[in-house]
Short mmCIF file of C-alpha atoms in Angstrom, two decimals:
data_model
loop_
_atom_site.label_atom_id
_atom_site.label_comp_id
_atom_site.label_asym_id
_atom_site.label_seq_id
_atom_site.Cartn_x
_atom_site.Cartn_y
_atom_site.Cartn_z
CA UNK A 247 210.80 254.05 316.53
CA UNK A 248 208.53 254.50 319.47
CA UNK A 249 209.21 255.62 323.01
CA UNK A 250 207.01 256.21 326.04
CA UNK A 251 207.81 257.92 329.32
CA UNK A 252 205.97 257.43 332.57
CA UNK A 253 207.00 257.81 336.21
CA UNK A 254 208.56 254.75 337.75
CA UNK A 255 206.76 254.80 341.07
CA UNK A 256 203.94 256.52 342.93
CA UNK A 257 202.87 256.09 346.55
CA UNK A 258 199.49 257.19 347.87
CA UNK A 259 197.06 256.40 350.69
CA UNK A 260 193.71 254.67 350.48
CA UNK A 261 190.97 256.96 349.22
CA UNK A 262 193.39 259.28 347.46
CA UNK A 263 193.58 260.17 343.77
CA UNK A 264 196.61 259.33 341.65
CA UNK A 265 197.40 260.59 338.16
CA UNK A 266 199.93 258.68 336.06
CA UNK A 267 201.23 260.68 333.12
CA UNK A 268 202.48 259.20 329.90
CA UNK A 269 204.23 261.03 327.07
CA UNK A 270 205.02 259.28 323.86
CA UNK A 271 206.86 259.61 320.59
CA UNK A 272 205.73 257.48 317.71
CA UNK A 273 204.90 257.46 314.05
CA UNK A 274 201.54 256.28 312.82
CA UNK A 275 199.84 256.78 316.19
CA UNK A 276 196.52 255.02 316.49
CA UNK A 277 195.64 255.04 320.16
CA UNK A 278 196.83 254.94 323.77
CA UNK A 279 195.93 252.07 326.09
CA UNK A 280 196.40 251.50 329.79
CA UNK A 281 197.02 248.16 331.44
CA UNK A 282 197.22 247.03 335.04
CA UNK A 283 199.55 244.26 336.11
CA UNK A 284 199.75 242.72 339.55
CA UNK A 285 202.98 241.00 340.58
CA UNK A 286 203.24 237.63 338.87
CA UNK A 287 200.18 238.23 336.72
CA UNK A 288 199.50 239.18 333.14
CA UNK A 289 198.46 242.66 332.04
CA UNK A 290 194.76 243.38 332.14
CA UNK A 291 193.18 246.03 329.95
CA UNK A 292 191.91 249.15 331.68
CA UNK A 293 191.20 251.82 329.12
CA UNK A 294 191.78 252.99 325.56
CA UNK A 295 191.79 256.44 323.95
CA UNK A 296 191.95 257.01 320.22
CA UNK A 297 190.48 260.51 320.28
CA UNK A 298 191.26 263.53 322.43
CA UNK A 299 189.40 263.72 325.67
CA UNK A 300 188.52 261.85 328.80
CA UNK A 301 187.24 258.29 329.00
CA UNK A 302 185.70 257.28 332.31
CA UNK A 303 185.34 253.70 333.47
CA UNK A 304 184.28 253.53 337.08
CA UNK A 305 187.05 254.69 339.39
CA UNK A 306 189.54 254.83 336.52
CA UNK A 307 189.63 257.50 333.84
CA UNK A 308 192.04 258.03 330.98
CA UNK A 309 192.81 261.17 329.04
CA UNK A 310 194.50 261.76 325.71
CA UNK A 311 195.83 264.83 323.93
CA UNK A 312 197.09 263.82 320.51
CA UNK A 313 198.52 267.27 319.78
CA UNK A 314 200.64 267.07 322.93
CA UNK A 315 201.48 263.36 322.55
CA UNK A 316 200.36 263.03 326.14
CA UNK A 317 197.91 261.03 328.15
CA UNK A 318 197.19 260.14 331.74
CA UNK A 319 195.45 257.54 333.81
CA UNK A 320 193.51 258.78 336.82
CA UNK A 321 192.88 256.40 339.67
CA UNK A 322 190.24 257.65 342.10
CA UNK A 323 189.17 256.42 345.53
CA UNK A 324 192.29 254.33 345.75
CA UNK A 325 191.95 250.89 347.29
CA UNK A 326 194.64 248.54 348.57
CA UNK A 327 193.95 246.20 345.65
CA UNK A 328 194.99 248.96 343.26
CA UNK A 329 198.61 248.40 344.27
CA UNK A 330 200.08 247.19 340.99
CA UNK A 331 202.10 248.32 338.00
CA UNK A 332 200.36 250.42 335.39
CA UNK A 333 201.56 250.56 331.81
CA UNK A 334 200.67 252.93 329.04
CA UNK A 335 200.94 251.45 325.57
CA UNK A 336 200.83 252.97 322.13
CA UNK A 337 199.05 251.33 319.22
CA UNK A 338 200.65 252.15 315.92
CA UNK A 339 199.57 250.92 312.55
CA UNK A 340 202.27 248.70 311.16
CA UNK A 341 202.31 246.37 308.21
CA UNK A 342 202.42 243.34 310.47
CA UNK A 343 199.49 244.36 312.60
CA UNK A 344 198.38 246.83 315.19
CA UNK A 345 201.08 246.05 317.73
CA UNK A 346 201.41 247.62 321.15
CA UNK A 347 204.55 249.26 322.47
CA UNK A 348 204.63 249.55 326.24
CA UNK A 349 206.04 252.20 328.52
CA UNK A 350 208.30 251.25 331.38
CA UNK A 351 205.45 251.00 333.85
CA UNK A 352 204.50 252.91 336.98
CA UNK A 353 204.46 251.00 340.21
CA UNK A 354 201.64 252.26 342.41
CA UNK A 355 201.83 251.49 346.10
CA UNK A 356 198.70 252.13 348.11
CA UNK A 357 199.17 252.51 351.85
CA UNK A 358 196.49 252.27 354.56
CA UNK B 182 185.74 239.91 327.39
CA UNK B 183 187.39 237.22 325.34
CA UNK B 184 189.71 234.57 326.78
CA UNK B 185 193.29 233.76 325.88
CA UNK B 186 195.02 230.82 327.51
CA UNK B 187 198.66 229.83 327.74
CA UNK B 188 200.18 226.50 328.50
CA UNK B 189 202.17 225.76 330.52
CA UNK B 190 201.79 228.46 333.15
CA UNK B 191 205.29 227.74 334.36
CA UNK B 192 208.13 225.52 333.25
CA UNK B 193 211.60 224.66 334.49
CA UNK B 194 214.04 223.22 332.00
CA UNK B 195 217.71 222.42 331.79
CA UNK B 196 220.12 224.52 329.79
CA UNK B 197 220.36 223.33 326.20
CA UNK B 198 216.86 221.91 325.96
CA UNK B 199 213.91 223.34 324.03
CA UNK B 200 210.61 224.48 325.46
CA UNK B 201 207.32 225.02 323.65
CA UNK B 202 204.72 227.45 324.91
CA UNK B 203 201.18 227.41 323.53
CA UNK B 204 198.83 230.35 323.23
CA UNK B 205 195.17 229.78 322.43
CA UNK B 206 192.27 232.15 321.83
CA UNK B 207 189.37 230.24 323.31
CA UNK B 208 186.30 232.07 322.09
CA UNK B 209 187.41 234.15 319.13
CA UNK B 210 189.59 233.87 316.07
CA UNK B 211 192.93 235.56 316.45
CA UNK B 212 194.14 236.87 313.12
CA UNK B 213 197.22 238.28 314.82
CA UNK B 214 199.17 237.05 317.81
CA UNK B 215 201.95 238.85 319.61
CA UNK B 216 204.63 237.41 321.85
CA UNK B 217 206.12 239.49 324.63
CA UNK B 218 208.89 238.90 327.13
CA UNK B 219 209.06 240.54 330.52
CA UNK B 220 211.99 240.47 332.92
CA UNK B 221 211.38 241.14 336.63
CA UNK B 222 210.28 244.70 337.38
CA UNK B 223 210.60 245.66 333.72
CA UNK B 224 208.20 246.42 330.93
CA UNK B 225 206.82 244.08 328.31
CA UNK B 226 209.08 243.87 325.30
CA UNK B 227 207.54 242.76 322.03
CA UNK B 228 209.42 239.84 320.53
CA UNK B 229 207.43 239.08 317.41
CA UNK B 230 204.13 239.45 315.62
CA UNK B 231 202.51 236.61 313.75
CA UNK B 232 199.57 236.53 311.40
CA UNK B 233 197.78 233.25 310.81
CA UNK B 234 199.38 231.31 307.99
CA UNK B 235 202.31 233.71 307.60
CA UNK B 236 205.84 233.82 308.89
CA UNK B 237 206.32 235.78 312.07
CA UNK B 238 207.83 239.26 312.01
CA UNK B 239 210.53 239.58 314.65
CA UNK B 240 211.55 242.73 316.45
CA UNK B 241 215.09 243.97 316.15
CA UNK B 242 217.47 242.02 318.34
CA UNK B 243 215.26 238.93 318.67
CA UNK B 244 216.82 235.81 317.16
CA UNK B 245 214.27 234.13 314.94
CA UNK B 246 216.19 230.85 314.94
CA UNK B 247 216.17 230.76 318.71
CA UNK B 248 212.56 231.79 319.25
CA UNK B 249 210.49 229.81 316.76
CA UNK B 250 206.95 231.02 316.32
CA UNK B 251 204.21 229.11 314.57
CA UNK B 252 200.69 230.44 314.00
CA UNK B 253 199.15 227.55 312.14
CA UNK B 254 195.51 228.23 312.98
CA UNK B 255 193.29 231.12 313.96
CA UNK B 256 193.18 229.94 317.55
CA UNK B 257 196.69 228.66 318.23
CA UNK B 258 200.18 230.08 318.20
CA UNK B 259 203.27 228.46 319.66
CA UNK B 260 206.60 229.85 320.79
CA UNK B 261 209.50 227.43 321.01
CA UNK B 262 212.61 228.52 322.87
CA UNK B 263 215.37 226.43 321.37
CA UNK B 264 218.59 225.54 323.16
CA UNK B 265 217.47 227.50 326.19
CA UNK B 266 220.02 229.22 328.42
CA UNK B 267 219.63 230.74 331.88
CA UNK B 268 219.44 234.23 330.36
CA UNK B 269 216.25 233.13 328.58
CA UNK B 270 214.55 232.79 331.96
CA UNK B 271 211.69 235.25 331.82
CA UNK B 272 207.93 235.73 331.81
CA UNK B 273 206.57 235.11 328.32
CA UNK B 274 203.17 236.58 327.52
CA UNK B 275 201.13 236.18 324.37
CA UNK B 276 198.45 238.50 323.15
CA UNK B 277 195.76 237.68 320.62
CA UNK B 278 193.95 240.15 318.41
CA UNK B 279 190.78 239.48 316.49
CA UNK B 280 187.22 240.57 315.92
CA UNK B 281 185.29 240.50 319.17
CA UNK B 282 181.86 242.10 319.53
CA UNK B 283 182.04 243.54 316.02
CA UNK B 284 185.42 245.24 316.31
CA UNK B 285 189.08 244.39 316.66
CA UNK B 286 190.13 243.80 320.27
CA UNK B 287 193.29 242.46 321.87
CA UNK B 288 193.59 240.24 324.90
CA UNK B 289 196.56 238.96 326.86
CA UNK B 290 197.20 235.44 328.02
CA UNK B 291 198.09 234.72 331.65
CA UNK B 292 201.78 234.31 330.86
CA UNK B 293 204.30 231.51 331.13
CA UNK B 294 207.16 231.72 333.57
CA UNK B 295 210.24 230.01 332.16
CA UNK B 296 213.17 229.12 334.39
CA UNK B 297 216.26 227.65 332.75
CA UNK B 298 218.69 225.96 335.13
#
C-alpha cells in the first residue's frame, strides 16, 4: 500500500517562509505532487516532481529526494491568502491508471 | 489549464434516496476519471478509478453497489450514491486525466457537497 506523512498544522506570519515536509512509502513511485485547498473548495495543483531536485514556481517551490522518499513544499513571502490546507500526493503506476494517493494535509495559518 | 466541471455543486437529499453527480472534462478527453471523497478537515480518499468504456475499479472498503460509477464517454463520468444515508454526507470530488498540451495531466473538479438528512 501507500502512506504519506506530513505535519498537521503550521502557523506563520505574513512575509515568512514555511516548509512543509512529506515522507512517503509506496511501490511503483512515479512522482510527488502538491495541492492547495481552501476551505470549501477543491484542490488546485501547485507543483509536481518526478526527478530529484527543486522545482520553482513563483513563490512556491517543491523538492524531491527519491532515495530518501522525501519531499517538501516551500512557501515564500507568505500572504494571508496562502492560509489553506496543503496536500502532498504520490503518483504510482497502477494497472487502472496513474492514481494519486494523498497525505493527510497540512493546515497553514498565516497571521498578520 | 484544462477545466473539469461537476454538477450539482451541492445537493441535499433524504435518507434512502439516490443522488447522481456528474463530472465533465470540458476541453479535453479524459481517458481516466477518479472519484474522491473528503470528510471535514480530512484528506481526500480515493473511492474508485474509471477508464472510459470499462468498469470502474473500486478501492478497498468502497461498496461498488452503493457507489455506482459510469464512464460512458471521454468527457463524462457519473457517480450515483444509491440509498443514501446520513453517513454518506461528504464532499465528493472528481478528477479527470487525459492528454493536455501534449502530455498526460490531471485536473480536479470543484466538488459536490452532499448532505443526507
